[in-house]
mmCIF file of C-alpha atoms and ligand atoms in Angstrom:
data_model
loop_
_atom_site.group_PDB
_atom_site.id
_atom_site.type_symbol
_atom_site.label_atom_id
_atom_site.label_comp_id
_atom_site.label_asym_id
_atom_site.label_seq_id
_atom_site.Cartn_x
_atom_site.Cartn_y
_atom_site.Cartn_z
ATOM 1 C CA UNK A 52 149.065 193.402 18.231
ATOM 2 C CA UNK A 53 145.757 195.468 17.576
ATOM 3 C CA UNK A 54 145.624 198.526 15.684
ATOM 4 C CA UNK A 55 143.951 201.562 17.261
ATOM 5 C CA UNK A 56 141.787 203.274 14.636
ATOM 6 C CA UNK A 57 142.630 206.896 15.979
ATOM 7 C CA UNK A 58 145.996 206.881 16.180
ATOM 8 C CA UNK A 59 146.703 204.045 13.684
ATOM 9 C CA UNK A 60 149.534 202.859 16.276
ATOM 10 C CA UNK A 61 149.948 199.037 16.574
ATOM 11 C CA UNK A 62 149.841 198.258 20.201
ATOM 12 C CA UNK A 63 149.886 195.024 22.419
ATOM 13 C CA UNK A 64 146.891 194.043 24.229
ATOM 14 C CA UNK A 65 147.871 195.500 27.496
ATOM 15 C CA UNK A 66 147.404 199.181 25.727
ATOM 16 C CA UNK A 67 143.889 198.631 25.418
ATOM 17 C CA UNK A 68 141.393 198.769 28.187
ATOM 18 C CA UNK A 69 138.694 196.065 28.534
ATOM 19 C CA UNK A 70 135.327 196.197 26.694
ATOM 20 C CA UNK A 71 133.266 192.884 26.796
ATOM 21 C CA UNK A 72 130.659 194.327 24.243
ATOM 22 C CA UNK A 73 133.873 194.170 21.757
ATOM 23 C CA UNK A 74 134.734 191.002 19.944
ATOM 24 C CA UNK A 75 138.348 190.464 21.289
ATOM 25 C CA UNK A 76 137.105 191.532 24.526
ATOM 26 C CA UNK A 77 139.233 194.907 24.136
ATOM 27 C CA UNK A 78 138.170 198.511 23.563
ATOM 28 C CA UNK A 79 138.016 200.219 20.536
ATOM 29 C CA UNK A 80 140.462 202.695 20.608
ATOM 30 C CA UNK A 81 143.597 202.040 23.114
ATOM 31 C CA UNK A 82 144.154 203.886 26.075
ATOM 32 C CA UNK A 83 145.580 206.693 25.290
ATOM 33 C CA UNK A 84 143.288 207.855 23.138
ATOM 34 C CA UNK A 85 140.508 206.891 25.436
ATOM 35 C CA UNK A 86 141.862 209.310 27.911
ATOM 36 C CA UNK A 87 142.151 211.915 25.302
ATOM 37 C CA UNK A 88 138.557 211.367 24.062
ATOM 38 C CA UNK A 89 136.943 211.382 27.555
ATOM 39 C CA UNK A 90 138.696 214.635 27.998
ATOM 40 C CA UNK A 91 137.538 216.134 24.905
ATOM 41 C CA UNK A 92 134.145 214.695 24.984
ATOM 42 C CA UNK A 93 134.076 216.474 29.115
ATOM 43 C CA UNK A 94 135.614 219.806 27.295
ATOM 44 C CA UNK A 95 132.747 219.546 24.840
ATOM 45 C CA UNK A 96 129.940 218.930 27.017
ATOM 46 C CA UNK A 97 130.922 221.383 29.851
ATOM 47 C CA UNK A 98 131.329 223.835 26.571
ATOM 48 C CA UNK A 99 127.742 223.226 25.740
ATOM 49 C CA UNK A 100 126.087 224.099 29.199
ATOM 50 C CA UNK A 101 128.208 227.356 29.109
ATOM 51 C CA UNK A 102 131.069 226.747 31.542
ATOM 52 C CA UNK A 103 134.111 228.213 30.970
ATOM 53 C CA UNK A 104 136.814 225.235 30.345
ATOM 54 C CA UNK A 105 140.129 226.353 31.118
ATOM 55 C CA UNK A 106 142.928 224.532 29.134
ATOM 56 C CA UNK A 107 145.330 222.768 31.431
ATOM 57 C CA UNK A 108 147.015 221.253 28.936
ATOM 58 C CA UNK A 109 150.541 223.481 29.669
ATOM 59 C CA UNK A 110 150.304 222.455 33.384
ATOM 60 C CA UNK A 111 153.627 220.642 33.663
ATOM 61 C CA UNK A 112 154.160 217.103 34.897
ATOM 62 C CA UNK A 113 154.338 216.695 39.037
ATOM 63 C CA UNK A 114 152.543 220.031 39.128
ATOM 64 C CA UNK A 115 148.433 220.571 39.546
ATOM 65 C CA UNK A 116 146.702 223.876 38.760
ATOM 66 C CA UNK A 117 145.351 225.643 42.085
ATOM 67 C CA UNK A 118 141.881 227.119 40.860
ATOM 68 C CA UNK A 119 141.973 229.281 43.865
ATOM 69 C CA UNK A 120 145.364 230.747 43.513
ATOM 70 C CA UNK A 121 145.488 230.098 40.072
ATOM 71 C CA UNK A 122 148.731 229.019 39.403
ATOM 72 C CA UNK A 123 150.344 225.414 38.706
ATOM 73 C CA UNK A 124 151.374 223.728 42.090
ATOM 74 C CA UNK A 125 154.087 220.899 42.763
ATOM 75 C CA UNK A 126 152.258 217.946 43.253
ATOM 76 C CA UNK A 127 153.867 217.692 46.542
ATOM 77 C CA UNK A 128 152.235 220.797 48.285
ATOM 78 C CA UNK A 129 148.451 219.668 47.101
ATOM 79 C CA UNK A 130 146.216 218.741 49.294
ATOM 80 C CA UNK A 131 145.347 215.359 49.088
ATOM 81 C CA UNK A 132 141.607 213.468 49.697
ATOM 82 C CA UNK A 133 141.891 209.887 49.371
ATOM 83 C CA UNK A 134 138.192 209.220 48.558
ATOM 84 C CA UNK A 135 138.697 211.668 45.304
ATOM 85 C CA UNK A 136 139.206 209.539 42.379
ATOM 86 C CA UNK A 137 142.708 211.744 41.538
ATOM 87 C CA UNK A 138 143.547 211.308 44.998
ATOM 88 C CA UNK A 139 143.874 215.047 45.316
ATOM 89 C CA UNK A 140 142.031 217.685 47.125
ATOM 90 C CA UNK A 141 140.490 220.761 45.649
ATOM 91 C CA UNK A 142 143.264 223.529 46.118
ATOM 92 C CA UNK A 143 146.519 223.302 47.012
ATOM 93 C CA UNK A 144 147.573 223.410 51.076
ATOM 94 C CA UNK A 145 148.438 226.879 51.357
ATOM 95 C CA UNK A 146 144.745 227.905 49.783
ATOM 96 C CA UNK A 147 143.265 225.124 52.164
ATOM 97 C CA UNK A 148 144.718 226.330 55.053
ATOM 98 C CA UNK A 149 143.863 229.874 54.482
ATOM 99 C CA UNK A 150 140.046 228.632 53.524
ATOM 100 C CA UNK A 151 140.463 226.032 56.797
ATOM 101 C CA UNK A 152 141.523 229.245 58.736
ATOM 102 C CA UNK A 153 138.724 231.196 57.304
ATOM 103 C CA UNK A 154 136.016 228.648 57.875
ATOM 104 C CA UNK A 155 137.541 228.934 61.461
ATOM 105 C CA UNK A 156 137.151 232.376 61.989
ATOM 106 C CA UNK A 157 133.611 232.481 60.375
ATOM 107 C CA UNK A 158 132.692 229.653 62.967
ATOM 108 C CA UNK A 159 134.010 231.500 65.517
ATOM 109 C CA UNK A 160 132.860 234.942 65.375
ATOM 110 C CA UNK A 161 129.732 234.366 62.617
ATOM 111 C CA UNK A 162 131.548 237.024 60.087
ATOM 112 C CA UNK A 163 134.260 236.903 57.662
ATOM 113 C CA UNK A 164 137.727 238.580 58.106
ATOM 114 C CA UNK A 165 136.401 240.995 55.374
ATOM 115 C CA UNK A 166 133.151 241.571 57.282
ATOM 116 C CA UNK A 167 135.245 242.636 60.386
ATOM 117 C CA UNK A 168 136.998 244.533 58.660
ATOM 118 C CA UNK A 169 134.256 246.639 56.918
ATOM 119 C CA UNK A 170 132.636 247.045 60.485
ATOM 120 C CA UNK A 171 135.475 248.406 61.867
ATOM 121 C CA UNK A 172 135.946 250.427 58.626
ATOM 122 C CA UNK A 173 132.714 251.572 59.092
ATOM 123 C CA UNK A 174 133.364 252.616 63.465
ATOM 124 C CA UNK A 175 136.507 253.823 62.768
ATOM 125 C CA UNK A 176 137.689 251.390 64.718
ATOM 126 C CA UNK A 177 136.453 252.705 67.935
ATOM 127 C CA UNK A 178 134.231 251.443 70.214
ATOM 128 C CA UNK A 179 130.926 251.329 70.104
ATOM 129 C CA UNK A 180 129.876 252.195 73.539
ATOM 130 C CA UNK A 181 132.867 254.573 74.397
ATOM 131 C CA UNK A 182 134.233 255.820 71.392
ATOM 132 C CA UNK A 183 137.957 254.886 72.688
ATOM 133 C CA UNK A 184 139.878 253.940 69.654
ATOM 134 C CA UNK A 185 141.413 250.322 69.440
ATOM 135 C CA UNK A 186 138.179 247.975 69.202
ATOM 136 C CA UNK A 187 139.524 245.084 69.897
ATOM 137 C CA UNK A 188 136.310 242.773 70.600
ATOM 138 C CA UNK A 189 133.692 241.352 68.378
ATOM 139 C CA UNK A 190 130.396 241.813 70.527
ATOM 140 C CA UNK A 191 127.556 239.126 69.936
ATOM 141 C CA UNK A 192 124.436 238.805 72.197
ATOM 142 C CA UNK A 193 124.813 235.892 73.520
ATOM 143 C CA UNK A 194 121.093 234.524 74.099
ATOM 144 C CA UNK A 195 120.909 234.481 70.121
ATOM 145 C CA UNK A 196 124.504 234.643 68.677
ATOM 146 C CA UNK A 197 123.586 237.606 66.560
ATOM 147 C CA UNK A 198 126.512 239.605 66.205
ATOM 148 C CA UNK A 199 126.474 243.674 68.156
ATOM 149 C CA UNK A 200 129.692 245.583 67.176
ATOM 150 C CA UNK A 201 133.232 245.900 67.606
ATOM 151 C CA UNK A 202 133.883 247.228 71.500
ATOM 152 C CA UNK A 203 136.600 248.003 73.470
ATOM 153 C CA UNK A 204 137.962 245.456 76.287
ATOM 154 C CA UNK A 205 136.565 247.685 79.042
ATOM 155 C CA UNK A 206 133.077 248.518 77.654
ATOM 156 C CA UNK A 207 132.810 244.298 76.322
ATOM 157 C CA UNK A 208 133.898 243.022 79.995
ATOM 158 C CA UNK A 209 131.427 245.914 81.575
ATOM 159 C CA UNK A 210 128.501 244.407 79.798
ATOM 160 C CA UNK A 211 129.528 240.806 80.549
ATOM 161 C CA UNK A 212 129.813 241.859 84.245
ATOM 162 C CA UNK A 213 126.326 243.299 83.732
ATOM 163 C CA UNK A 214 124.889 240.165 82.355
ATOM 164 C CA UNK A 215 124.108 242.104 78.630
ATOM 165 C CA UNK A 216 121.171 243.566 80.967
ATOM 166 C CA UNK A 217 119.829 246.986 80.262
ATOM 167 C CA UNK A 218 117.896 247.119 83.401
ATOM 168 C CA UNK A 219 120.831 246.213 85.261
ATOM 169 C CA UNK A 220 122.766 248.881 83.864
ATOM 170 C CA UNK A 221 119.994 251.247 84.370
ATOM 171 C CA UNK A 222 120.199 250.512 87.717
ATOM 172 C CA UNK A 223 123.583 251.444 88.053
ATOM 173 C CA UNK A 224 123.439 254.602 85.928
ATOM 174 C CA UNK A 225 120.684 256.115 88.627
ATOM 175 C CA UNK A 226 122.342 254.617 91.161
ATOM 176 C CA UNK A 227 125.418 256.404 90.261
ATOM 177 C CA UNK A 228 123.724 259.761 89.718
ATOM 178 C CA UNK A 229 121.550 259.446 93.063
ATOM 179 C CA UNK A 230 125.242 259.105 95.055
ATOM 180 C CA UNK A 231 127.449 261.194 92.830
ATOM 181 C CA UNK A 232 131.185 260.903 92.494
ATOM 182 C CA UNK A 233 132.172 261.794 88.517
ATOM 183 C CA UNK A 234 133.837 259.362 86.598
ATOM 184 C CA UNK A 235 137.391 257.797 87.216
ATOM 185 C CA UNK A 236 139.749 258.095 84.991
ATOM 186 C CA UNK A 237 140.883 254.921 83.060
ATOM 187 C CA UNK A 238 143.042 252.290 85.227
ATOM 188 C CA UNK A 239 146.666 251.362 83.663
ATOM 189 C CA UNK A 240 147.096 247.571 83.770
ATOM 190 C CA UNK A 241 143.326 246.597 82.788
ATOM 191 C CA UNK A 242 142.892 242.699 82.725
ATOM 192 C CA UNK A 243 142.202 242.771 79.049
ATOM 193 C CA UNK A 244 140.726 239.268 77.638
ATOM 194 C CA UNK A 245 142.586 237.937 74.029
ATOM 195 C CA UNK A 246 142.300 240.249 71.302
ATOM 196 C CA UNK A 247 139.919 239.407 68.466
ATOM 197 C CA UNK A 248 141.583 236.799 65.906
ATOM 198 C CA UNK A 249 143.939 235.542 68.621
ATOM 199 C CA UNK A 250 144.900 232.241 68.400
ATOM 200 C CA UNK A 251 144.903 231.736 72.158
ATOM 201 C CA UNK A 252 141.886 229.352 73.263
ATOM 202 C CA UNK A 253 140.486 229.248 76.686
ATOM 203 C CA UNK A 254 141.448 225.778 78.241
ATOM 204 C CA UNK A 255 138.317 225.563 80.120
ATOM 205 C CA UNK A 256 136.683 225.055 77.249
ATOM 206 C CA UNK A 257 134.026 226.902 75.744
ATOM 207 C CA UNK A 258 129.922 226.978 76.968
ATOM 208 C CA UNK A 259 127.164 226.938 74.307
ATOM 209 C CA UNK A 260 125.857 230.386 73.496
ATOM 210 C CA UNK A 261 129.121 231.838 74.661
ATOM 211 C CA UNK A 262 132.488 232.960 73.273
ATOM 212 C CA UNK A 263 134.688 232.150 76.330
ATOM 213 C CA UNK A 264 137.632 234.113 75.134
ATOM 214 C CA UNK A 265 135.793 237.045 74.060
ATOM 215 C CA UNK A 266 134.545 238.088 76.994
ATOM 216 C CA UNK A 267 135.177 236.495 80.752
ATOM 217 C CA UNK A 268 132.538 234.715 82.518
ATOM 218 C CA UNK A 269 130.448 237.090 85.231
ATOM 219 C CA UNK A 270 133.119 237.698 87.853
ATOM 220 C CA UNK A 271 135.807 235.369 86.299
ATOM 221 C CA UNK A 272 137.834 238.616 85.693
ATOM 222 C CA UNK A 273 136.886 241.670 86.975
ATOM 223 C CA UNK A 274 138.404 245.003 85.510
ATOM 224 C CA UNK A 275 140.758 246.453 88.014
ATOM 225 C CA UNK A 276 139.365 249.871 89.128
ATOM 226 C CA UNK A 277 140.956 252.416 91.478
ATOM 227 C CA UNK A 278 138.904 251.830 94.478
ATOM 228 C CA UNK A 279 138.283 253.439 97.536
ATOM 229 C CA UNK A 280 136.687 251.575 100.061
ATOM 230 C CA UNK A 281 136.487 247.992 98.851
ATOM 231 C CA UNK A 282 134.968 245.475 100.578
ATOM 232 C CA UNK A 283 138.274 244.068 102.084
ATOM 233 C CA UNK A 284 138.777 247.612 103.398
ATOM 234 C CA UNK A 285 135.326 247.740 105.146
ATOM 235 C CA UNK A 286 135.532 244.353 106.812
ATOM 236 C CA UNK A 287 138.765 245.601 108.506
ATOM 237 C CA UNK A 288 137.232 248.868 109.646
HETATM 238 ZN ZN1 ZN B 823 145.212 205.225 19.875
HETATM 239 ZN ZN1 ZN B 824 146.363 227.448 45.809
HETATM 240 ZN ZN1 ZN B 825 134.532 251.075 75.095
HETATM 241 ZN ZN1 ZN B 826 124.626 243.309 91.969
#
């Protein structure tokens, strides 16, 4: 027996941790109070470099607190990291999937949800070429990533097809004008590519520099237009 000067408890050996400075090779205080006075002494010195130390003291046993949803978790629905000396991860599994989902998105598309969502606040949520409402894609230039605006499927495939080329699309602009014709009114049916924040992937896999589900590769997926005279049509007379 060895009595623990804190508590004044008489306690068996095994109570008391190891300490090879001592001279029955066993720690000064016994375990329990070790544990308390690491704690306190951690309170106090996160106290003195003015961080707020929130008392956890009232978290329940088989429950962690969640210091991103703030509440007390069951043990069983932390996450867990094996190289943390708790053996626990930083938030619980709901917050780390949301923040998993999150990190997702922001590697995805190079903005948060909330980012979106203030651009398309801030359009109205209509397109940014046409001004049809229902902005469905996220727009980047592709040669640097940067992010455009939100578009509609039509106008986002349209530049695709025009390899995000202004002189190309000049081109077409006086090339329409020089031959006439008006515009055609929007096709029904439109091969649309997945909406923004779908969780459909492409299976082919996606190229550097380019969001394969965001917009097609040039000529993977043409828009269907009412046409004419298409070049089928002309080859058979
Ligand atoms: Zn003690
Ligand atoms: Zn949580
Ligand atoms: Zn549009
Ligand atoms: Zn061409």
């Amino acid at each position: 027996m060895k009595d623990c000067p804190d508590c004044g408890r008489g306690l068996p050996p095994e109570s008391f941790g190891r300490n090879k400075t001592q001279a029955d090779g066993l720690s000064f205080y016994c375990r329990d109070c070790n544990r308390a006075r690491s704690r306190r002494w951690y309170r106090e010195s996160r106290r003195k470099l003015g961080h707020e130390v929130r008392d956890l003291s009232w978290v329940p046993e088989g429950k962690r607190w969640c210091p991103t949803c703030r509440s007390a978790v069951d043990e069983a629905d932390y996450s867990r990291n094996s190289s943390a000396p708790s053996g626990f991860g930083a938030e619980c599994r709901p917050c780390r999937r949301t923040s998993q989902n999150e990190a997702y998105f922001v590697r995805r598309y190079g903005l948060t949800r909330a980012e979106v969502h203030a651009m398309r606040v801030a359009q109205a949520d209509r397109c940014a070429i046409c001004g049809d409402q229902g902005a469905a894609h996220l727009d980047h230039a592709h040669s640097t990533g940067a992010v455009r605006a939100l578009l509609c499927s039509r106008c986002n495939m349209g530049l695709g097809l025009f390899l995000d080329d202004p002189d190309r699309l000049r081109a077409a602009v006086a090339y329409l004008e020089k031959h006439g014709g008006g515009a055609v009114p929007p096709a029904t049916g439109c091969t649309t590519p997945p909406r923004l924040g779908s969780d459909r992937r492409d299976r082919r896999g996606t190229r550097p520099g380019r969001r394969s589900t965001d917009r097609p590769a040039h000529g993977s997926a043409a828009p269907h237009r009412p046409t004419t005279s298409g070049p089928a049509e002309e080859a058979h007379g």
